[in-house]
Tab-separated table of C-alpha atoms in Angstrom:
chain	number	residue	atom	x	y	z
A	1	MET	CA	148.611	27.268	44.028
A	2	SER	CA	146.759	29.828	41.521
A	3	GLY	CA	143.902	29.804	39.788
A	4	MET	CA	140.605	27.392	40.093
A	5	LYS	CA	140.224	24.178	37.882
A	6	ALA	CA	137.430	22.312	36.905
A	7	ILE	CA	136.453	18.440	36.029
A	8	VAL	CA	133.659	17.968	33.424
A	9	ASN	CA	132.308	14.787	31.886
A	10	GLY	CA	131.605	13.057	34.949
A	11	ARG	CA	129.489	11.439	36.547
A	12	ILE	CA	130.077	13.782	40.237
A	13	LEU	CA	129.656	11.718	43.289
A	14	LEU	CA	127.573	12.906	46.821
A	15	PRO	CA	126.878	11.387	49.631
A	16	ASP	CA	123.813	10.487	48.562
A	17	ALA	CA	123.131	11.252	44.726
A	18	GLU	CA	125.316	10.504	41.560
A	19	VAL	CA	125.459	14.219	39.831
A	20	ARG	CA	125.951	14.260	36.185
A	21	HIS	CA	125.836	17.176	33.131
A	22	LYS	CA	127.916	19.057	35.937
A	23	ALA	CA	131.104	20.257	36.992
A	24	LEU	CA	133.796	20.209	39.753
A	25	LEU	CA	135.302	23.347	40.927
A	26	TYR	CA	138.215	23.464	43.065
A	27	ASP	CA	141.303	25.426	44.900
A	28	GLU	CA	143.498	23.904	47.712
A	29	MET	CA	139.682	23.434	49.109
A	30	ILE	CA	136.504	22.283	46.773
A	31	ILE	CA	134.126	25.302	46.182
A	32	GLY	CA	131.299	23.806	44.783
A	33	VAL	CA	129.641	21.503	42.022
A	34	VAL	CA	128.184	24.208	39.453
A	35	ASP	CA	127.271	24.769	34.971
A	36	GLU	CA	129.713	23.399	33.561
A	37	ALA	CA	129.709	26.057	31.248
A	38	ALA	CA	130.365	28.679	33.467
A	39	ALA	CA	132.859	26.346	35.319
A	40	ARG	CA	135.284	26.697	31.633
A	41	ARG	CA	134.656	30.096	31.771
A	42	GLU	CA	136.341	30.458	35.058
A	43	ALA	CA	138.994	27.400	35.624
A	44	ALA	CA	142.389	27.784	34.617
A	45	GLU	CA	142.959	24.410	33.744
A	46	VAL	CA	139.915	22.275	32.773
A	47	ILE	CA	140.161	18.077	33.239
A	48	ASP	CA	138.001	16.321	31.643
A	49	ALA	CA	137.008	13.711	33.051
A	50	GLY	CA	135.552	11.123	29.598
A	51	GLY	CA	132.086	9.371	31.743
A	52	ALA	CA	133.852	8.742	35.487
A	53	TYR	CA	133.091	8.756	38.898
A	54	VAL	CA	134.461	12.021	40.608
A	55	ALA	CA	134.469	10.242	43.759
A	56	PRO	CA	135.553	12.099	47.230
A	57	GLY	CA	139.307	11.439	47.975
A	58	LEU	CA	138.843	7.514	49.729
A	59	ILE	CA	140.217	7.209	53.438
A	60	ASP	CA	141.516	4.448	55.560
A	61	ALA	CA	140.745	4.254	58.914
A	62	HIS	CA	142.825	1.502	59.222
A	63	ILE	CA	145.388	0.413	57.797
A	64	HIS	CA	148.969	-1.956	59.440
A	65	GLY	CA	150.649	-1.469	56.016
A	66	TYR	CA	151.246	-1.855	51.968
A	67	GLY	CA	154.281	-2.465	49.581
A	68	GLY	CA	155.797	-3.931	51.904
A	69	ASP	CA	156.332	-1.670	55.288
A	70	ASP	CA	154.171	-1.906	58.306
A	71	VAL	CA	153.994	0.820	60.581
A	72	SER	CA	155.343	-1.027	63.887
A	73	ASP	CA	158.216	-1.314	61.848
A	74	ASP	CA	158.228	2.466	63.565
A	75	ASP	CA	160.193	3.693	60.185
A	76	PRO	CA	158.846	7.259	58.791
A	77	ALA	CA	159.614	6.732	55.593
A	78	GLY	CA	158.287	3.033	55.521
A	79	VAL	CA	155.203	4.840	56.376
A	80	ARG	CA	156.083	8.668	53.667
A	81	ARG	CA	156.342	4.894	51.234
A	82	MET	CA	153.197	3.663	52.207
A	83	SER	CA	151.882	7.843	51.585
A	84	GLU	CA	152.743	6.891	48.567
A	85	ARG	CA	151.549	3.887	47.205
A	86	LEU	CA	147.752	4.799	49.061
A	87	VAL	CA	147.399	7.350	46.633
A	88	GLU	CA	147.369	4.174	43.396
A	89	ASN	CA	144.402	2.907	45.755
A	90	GLY	CA	142.514	6.675	45.663
A	91	VAL	CA	143.170	7.048	49.480
A	92	THR	CA	143.773	10.919	50.154
A	93	SER	CA	144.145	9.982	53.865
A	94	PHE	CA	144.763	7.070	56.157
A	95	LEU	CA	145.128	6.638	59.797
A	96	PRO	CA	148.642	4.520	59.926
A	97	THR	CA	147.580	1.335	62.554
A	98	THR	CA	150.039	-0.274	64.990
A	99	LEU	CA	149.814	-3.508	66.411
A	100	THR	CA	149.260	-5.201	69.327
A	101	VAL	CA	154.302	-4.765	69.883
A	102	GLY	CA	155.693	-3.174	72.899
A	103	TRP	CA	154.587	0.161	74.247
A	104	ASP	CA	158.555	2.423	74.170
A	105	THR	CA	157.666	0.959	69.722
A	106	LEU	CA	153.931	2.566	69.890
A	107	LYS	CA	155.489	5.343	71.655
A	108	SER	CA	157.958	5.596	68.786
A	109	VAL	CA	155.407	5.307	66.519
A	110	CYS	CA	153.377	8.112	68.143
A	111	GLY	CA	156.544	10.921	68.109
A	112	HIS	CA	157.239	10.010	64.398
A	113	MET	CA	154.016	10.321	63.503
A	114	ARG	CA	153.492	13.421	64.521
A	115	ALA	CA	156.528	15.235	63.058
A	116	LEU	CA	155.128	13.273	59.569
A	117	ALA	CA	151.069	13.959	60.155
A	118	ARG	CA	152.199	17.711	59.850
A	119	GLU	CA	155.145	16.418	56.608
A	120	SER	CA	151.748	14.929	54.825
A	121	GLN	CA	149.632	18.236	54.803
A	122	GLN	CA	152.815	20.587	52.835
A	123	PRO	CA	151.822	20.684	48.478
A	124	ALA	CA	155.668	18.984	47.457
A	125	TYR	CA	154.450	15.666	50.162
A	126	PRO	CA	154.561	12.830	47.686
A	127	GLY	CA	151.277	10.425	49.147
A	128	ALA	CA	148.166	10.072	50.776
A	129	GLU	CA	147.814	12.816	54.063
A	130	ILE	CA	148.397	11.100	57.268
A	131	LEU	CA	145.266	12.181	59.968
A	132	GLY	CA	146.671	10.677	63.402
A	133	VAL	CA	147.595	7.453	64.371
A	134	HIS	CA	144.527	3.968	65.481
A	135	LEU	CA	146.164	2.654	68.200
A	136	GLU	CA	144.074	-0.949	67.756
A	137	GLY	CA	145.042	-2.612	70.903
A	138	PRO	CA	147.204	-3.124	73.356
A	139	PHE	CA	144.077	-3.229	75.338
A	140	ILE	CA	142.533	-5.842	74.140
A	141	ASN	CA	141.589	-9.305	75.033
A	142	PRO	CA	144.087	-12.804	75.395
A	143	GLU	CA	141.053	-14.536	74.729
A	144	ARG	CA	140.620	-12.040	70.519
A	145	LYS	CA	143.913	-11.803	69.902
A	146	GLY	CA	143.820	-13.243	66.935
A	147	ALA	CA	146.719	-12.197	65.332
A	148	GLN	CA	148.126	-10.373	67.704
A	149	ASN	CA	151.048	-11.125	69.871
A	150	PRO	CA	149.889	-12.237	72.505
A	151	GLU	CA	153.075	-10.775	75.074
A	152	TYR	CA	152.197	-7.038	74.413
A	153	ILE	CA	148.619	-7.219	75.632
A	154	LEU	CA	147.944	-5.062	79.085
A	155	PRO	CA	145.105	-3.910	81.183
A	156	PRO	CA	143.089	-0.297	79.404
A	157	ASP	CA	144.933	2.285	80.774
A	158	ALA	CA	143.972	6.089	80.061
A	159	ASP	CA	146.955	7.489	81.783
A	160	GLN	CA	149.668	5.799	79.366
A	161	VAL	CA	147.776	7.499	75.632
A	162	LEU	CA	147.129	10.682	77.360
A	163	PRO	CA	149.829	12.227	76.557
A	164	PHE	CA	149.494	11.231	72.949
A	165	SER	CA	145.668	13.205	72.545
A	166	ASP	CA	146.699	15.235	69.966
A	167	ILE	CA	148.183	12.262	67.460
A	168	VAL	CA	145.902	9.762	68.423
A	169	ARG	CA	142.711	10.080	66.548
A	170	ALA	CA	141.518	5.785	67.355
A	171	ILE	CA	141.595	3.225	69.899
A	172	THR	CA	141.008	-0.002	69.307
A	173	LEU	CA	140.624	-1.743	72.938
A	174	ALA	CA	138.201	-4.255	74.935
A	175	PRO	CA	135.870	-2.959	77.552
A	176	GLU	CA	135.473	-5.872	79.252
A	177	MET	CA	138.882	-6.069	80.485
A	178	PRO	CA	139.379	-4.911	84.483
A	179	GLY	CA	139.645	-1.024	84.392
A	180	GLY	CA	138.374	-0.955	80.556
A	181	TYR	CA	135.845	1.252	81.852
A	182	GLY	CA	137.188	3.920	83.987
A	183	CYS	CA	140.047	4.165	80.556
A	184	ILE	CA	137.006	4.316	78.814
A	185	ARG	CA	135.390	7.010	80.186
A	186	ALA	CA	138.233	9.048	81.415
A	187	LEU	CA	140.028	9.379	77.671
A	188	LYS	CA	135.927	10.470	76.312
A	189	GLN	CA	136.129	12.987	78.814
A	190	ARG	CA	140.168	14.172	78.446
A	191	THR	CA	140.643	13.514	74.668
A	192	ASP	CA	138.992	13.816	71.382
A	193	ILE	CA	139.763	10.775	70.424
A	194	ALA	CA	137.572	8.000	68.626
A	195	LEU	CA	136.786	4.637	71.192
A	196	SER	CA	136.501	1.103	69.060
A	197	MET	CA	135.483	-1.728	70.748
A	198	GLY	CA	137.388	-4.954	69.175
A	199	HIS	CA	139.184	-7.746	69.886
A	200	SER	CA	137.149	-8.517	72.882
A	201	SER	CA	134.881	-10.739	74.207
A	202	ALA	CA	132.411	-8.634	75.526
A	203	THR	CA	128.670	-9.741	76.338
A	204	TYR	CA	126.062	-7.901	75.139
A	205	ASP	CA	125.496	-6.100	78.532
A	206	GLU	CA	128.343	-5.112	78.528
A	207	ALA	CA	129.425	-3.445	75.178
A	208	MET	CA	126.365	-1.677	75.184
A	209	ALA	CA	127.614	0.045	78.515
A	210	ALA	CA	130.667	0.803	77.183
A	211	VAL	CA	129.038	2.417	74.066
A	212	GLY	CA	126.139	4.265	77.055
A	213	LEU	CA	129.730	5.505	78.342
A	214	GLY	CA	131.531	6.897	74.542
A	215	VAL	CA	132.650	3.787	72.661
A	216	THR	CA	131.747	5.283	69.209
A	217	ARG	CA	133.101	2.858	66.812
A	218	VAL	CA	133.442	-1.717	66.477
A	219	THR	CA	136.498	-2.663	64.729
A	220	HIS	CA	136.096	-4.909	61.880
A	221	LEU	CA	132.513	-6.221	62.417
A	222	PHE	CA	132.953	-10.086	63.064
A	223	ASN	CA	136.397	-10.481	63.188
A	224	ALA	CA	137.730	-11.067	66.762
A	225	MET	CA	135.001	-10.202	68.853
A	226	SER	CA	132.207	-12.269	70.633
A	227	PRO	CA	129.748	-13.163	67.920
A	228	LEU	CA	125.440	-12.912	68.126
A	229	HIS	CA	123.916	-15.074	68.886
A	230	HIS	CA	120.374	-15.775	70.772
A	231	ARG	CA	120.983	-15.808	74.488
A	232	ASP	CA	123.162	-13.384	74.518
A	233	PRO	CA	124.345	-11.167	71.231
A	234	GLY	CA	127.429	-9.643	72.601
A	235	VAL	CA	129.270	-7.318	70.616
A	236	VAL	CA	127.994	-8.331	66.892
A	237	GLY	CA	124.720	-7.880	68.549
A	238	ALA	CA	125.544	-4.486	70.574
A	239	ALA	CA	127.304	-3.217	67.440
A	240	LEU	CA	123.943	-3.503	64.725
A	241	ASN	CA	121.278	-3.271	67.762
A	242	SER	CA	123.452	1.318	68.555
A	243	ASP	CA	124.226	3.832	66.265
A	244	VAL	CA	127.677	3.265	66.624
A	245	TYR	CA	130.363	3.612	63.417
A	246	THR	CA	131.213	0.137	62.221
A	247	GLU	CA	134.374	-1.326	60.486
A	248	LEU	CA	133.922	-3.635	57.044
A	249	ILE	CA	136.728	-5.488	56.045
A	250	ALA	CA	135.018	-5.737	52.063
A	251	ASP	CA	136.795	-8.335	50.631
A	252	THR	CA	134.960	-10.990	50.599
A	253	PHE	CA	137.233	-13.400	52.887
A	254	HIS	CA	136.810	-11.668	56.113
A	255	VAL	CA	133.038	-11.240	56.083
A	256	ASN	CA	131.351	-13.403	53.881
A	257	LYS	CA	129.209	-11.084	50.749
A	258	ALA	CA	126.471	-12.336	51.443
A	259	ILE	CA	125.970	-10.229	55.007
A	260	TYR	CA	126.621	-7.319	52.792
A	261	PRO	CA	122.557	-6.296	52.615
A	262	MET	CA	122.310	-6.640	55.590
A	263	LEU	CA	125.134	-4.502	56.698
A	264	ALA	CA	124.246	-2.041	54.136
A	265	LYS	CA	120.835	-1.556	55.913
A	266	THR	CA	121.868	-2.878	59.456
A	267	LYS	CA	124.169	-0.101	60.237
A	268	GLY	CA	123.457	2.151	56.266
A	269	ASN	CA	125.133	5.521	56.885
A	270	ARG	CA	127.322	3.848	60.099
A	271	LEU	CA	129.124	1.259	57.781
A	272	VAL	CA	133.501	2.258	57.560
A	273	LEU	CA	134.835	-0.374	54.680
A	274	ILE	CA	138.200	-0.130	55.695
A	275	THR	CA	141.808	-2.060	54.902
A	276	ASP	CA	143.318	-3.933	58.033
A	277	ALA	CA	146.530	-4.233	55.624
A	278	LEU	CA	149.360	-5.575	56.074
A	279	ARG	CA	153.042	-5.627	54.556
A	280	SER	CA	151.652	-8.368	52.397
A	281	ALA	CA	149.421	-6.127	50.615
A	282	GLY	CA	150.560	-4.989	47.640
A	283	MET	CA	152.782	-7.970	47.495
A	284	PRO	CA	153.172	-11.137	45.932
A	285	ASP	CA	152.589	-14.963	47.909
A	286	GLY	CA	155.004	-16.021	50.277
A	287	GLU	CA	156.063	-15.378	54.611
A	288	TYR	CA	155.897	-12.165	55.978
A	289	GLU	CA	156.629	-10.664	59.768
A	290	ASN	CA	153.195	-9.514	61.621
A	291	GLY	CA	153.659	-7.485	64.503
A	292	GLY	CA	157.380	-10.360	65.543
A	293	GLN	CA	154.590	-13.199	64.238
A	294	THR	CA	155.193	-15.113	60.216
A	295	PHE	CA	152.181	-15.446	58.209
A	296	VAL	CA	151.504	-16.623	54.540
A	297	LEU	CA	149.984	-15.034	52.858
A	298	LYS	CA	147.718	-17.424	49.366
A	299	GLY	CA	145.183	-14.873	47.332
A	300	ILE	CA	143.225	-13.216	49.247
A	301	GLU	CA	144.567	-15.185	52.547
A	302	CYS	CA	146.750	-13.719	55.083
A	303	ARG	CA	146.859	-16.336	58.362
A	304	LEU	CA	149.746	-17.429	61.020
A	305	LYS	CA	151.560	-20.928	60.650
A	306	ASP	CA	148.698	-21.711	62.934
A	307	GLY	CA	145.649	-21.014	59.915
A	308	THR	CA	144.851	-17.394	62.262
A	309	ILE	CA	143.383	-15.121	60.229
A	310	ALA	CA	146.453	-11.985	60.105
A	311	GLY	CA	144.901	-8.814	58.447
A	312	SER	CA	143.675	-8.455	54.590
A	313	VAL	CA	145.724	-7.616	51.623
A	314	LEU	CA	142.666	-5.693	50.402
A	315	ARG	CA	142.569	-2.747	48.169
A	316	LEU	CA	140.276	0.386	49.090
A	317	ASN	CA	138.372	0.988	45.859
A	318	GLN	CA	138.701	-3.192	45.388
A	319	GLY	CA	136.339	-2.463	49.263
A	320	VAL	CA	133.994	-0.207	47.466
A	321	ARG	CA	133.709	-2.311	44.824
A	322	ASN	CA	133.103	-5.460	46.374
A	323	PHE	CA	130.242	-3.381	48.834
A	324	ARG	CA	128.474	-2.050	45.561
A	325	ASP	CA	128.490	-5.256	43.594
A	326	TYR	CA	127.502	-7.816	46.360
A	327	GLY	CA	125.576	-4.860	48.841
A	328	GLY	CA	122.919	-3.859	46.900
A	329	VAL	CA	123.320	-0.176	46.949
A	330	THR	CA	124.660	2.661	44.927
A	331	MET	CA	128.361	3.376	44.133
A	332	ALA	CA	128.016	7.015	46.359
A	333	GLN	CA	126.808	4.763	49.035
A	334	ALA	CA	129.621	2.470	48.636
A	335	VAL	CA	131.930	5.152	48.073
A	336	ARG	CA	130.311	7.376	50.990
A	337	ALA	CA	131.346	4.171	53.472
A	338	ALA	CA	135.115	4.653	52.735
A	339	SER	CA	134.999	8.339	52.248
A	340	LEU	CA	132.671	10.413	54.779
A	341	ALA	CA	131.705	7.292	56.981
A	342	PRO	CA	135.522	7.161	58.261
A	343	ALA	CA	135.779	10.722	58.364
A	344	GLU	CA	132.582	10.856	61.371
A	345	SER	CA	133.579	8.226	62.605
A	346	ILE	CA	137.286	10.068	63.726
A	347	GLY	CA	135.785	13.367	63.428
A	348	VAL	CA	136.908	14.835	60.809
A	349	ALA	CA	134.322	14.881	58.658
A	350	GLU	CA	133.788	19.203	58.664
A	351	GLU	CA	137.313	18.923	56.304
A	352	LYS	CA	137.319	15.715	54.631
A	353	GLY	CA	134.707	12.697	53.413
A	354	SER	CA	133.075	14.467	50.544
A	355	LEU	CA	132.790	16.940	47.654
A	356	ALA	CA	131.133	19.825	49.740
A	357	PRO	CA	132.009	23.446	49.291
A	358	GLY	CA	135.468	24.211	51.934
A	359	LYS	CA	136.121	21.085	51.913
A	360	ASP	CA	139.678	20.063	51.697
A	361	ALA	CA	139.637	19.187	47.477
A	362	ASP	CA	140.592	15.692	48.195
A	363	ILE	CA	139.040	13.843	45.300
A	364	THR	CA	139.608	10.615	42.946
A	365	LEU	CA	138.581	9.686	39.599
A	366	LEU	CA	137.559	5.757	39.272
A	367	ASP	CA	136.625	4.189	36.674
A	368	GLU	CA	133.315	1.712	36.656
A	369	ASP	CA	135.414	-0.932	37.895
A	370	CYS	CA	136.563	1.350	40.211
A	371	ASN	CA	140.505	1.545	38.585
A	372	VAL	CA	142.068	5.240	40.021
A	373	LEU	CA	142.444	6.924	37.001
A	374	LYS	CA	143.289	10.106	39.257
A	375	THR	CA	144.056	10.897	42.256
A	376	ILE	CA	144.007	14.871	43.619
A	377	VAL	CA	144.893	15.972	47.507
A	378	ARG	CA	144.496	18.917	48.835
A	379	GLY	CA	144.069	19.595	44.887
A	380	LEU	CA	147.254	18.060	43.690
A	381	CYS	CA	147.141	15.264	42.147
A	382	LYS	CA	149.673	13.033	43.304
A	383	TYR	CA	148.726	9.858	40.910
A	384	GLU	CA	147.907	9.704	37.665
A	385	SER	CA	147.399	6.010	35.629
A	386	LYS	CA	149.648	5.711	33.019
């Protein structure tokens, strides 16, 4: 790539502040926030943001599908199509997330994503970068399976995961299942995989023991886990009472928006906005298939035929808007929860998640309603609204 670029006339969002009357200078990496006049002199290309927010690219650390495709279909072309669509939502990188399906399928997905992750780093790749795989299961508790298929649930076993430790960035498991603590201990000692607690009936003490062994994340807080109870605070209590990163599906359906201000105060910079989106995201109402089970989309609600909630159709930029509007936080704080916090939670914050000098030039321009105007991945424009 030749020449520096500058974004001027924007509201630049840093992790804890909004900066005006400055410019963002970048090539394939972020160079820095500089004086506008100097940027206009130095840059080979000047982009006028027209007063829009200049934000770090959004990172979705938990997304199953989009636009009719699903990661568990084990079709690399489908995940490539997801990548192309996700930049429309300001997402510059993501973790393709599997369902609890057959282990042979999961192994195959990991192999395909290993190759696709490398491909996604190339300049010619048309969409959001793939950072690795999030295995949601199969090491979960059948009591809290949610919309996961119980047929494929397995006891926690680190040896099954180790061959894929180069591509698996995160795994959701239930620590209280037989072998759970041993699995956590082995994965913590031998890999850099972010260990996330979810689909779990753990007591508060069991959950806190898991945190002590190396669990650093909690998957979609409140959903598919032991609830907050005054005599046993459960996984929810452990999430709120420790410094683990905590996922929130901010679609106003999975978690009532009245909870958002509480989470903003209790979790602060450790709150991670996700979509948990299914293949029905970006699609019309109707019936869809999900890990061998049929679910129905109506409005913002996805449910199995028996009424069980099954993932979301949230776009991550909408999640940012919802959290800002109902969480009592600033735009900078809401964006941080969908950029730097997820990057930190999966161990990629040295390269991703903010507009700090030396990081990848992953940038999105958002209007006041969080509609995406432009998405830039590693310094190259991958989406521009018409």
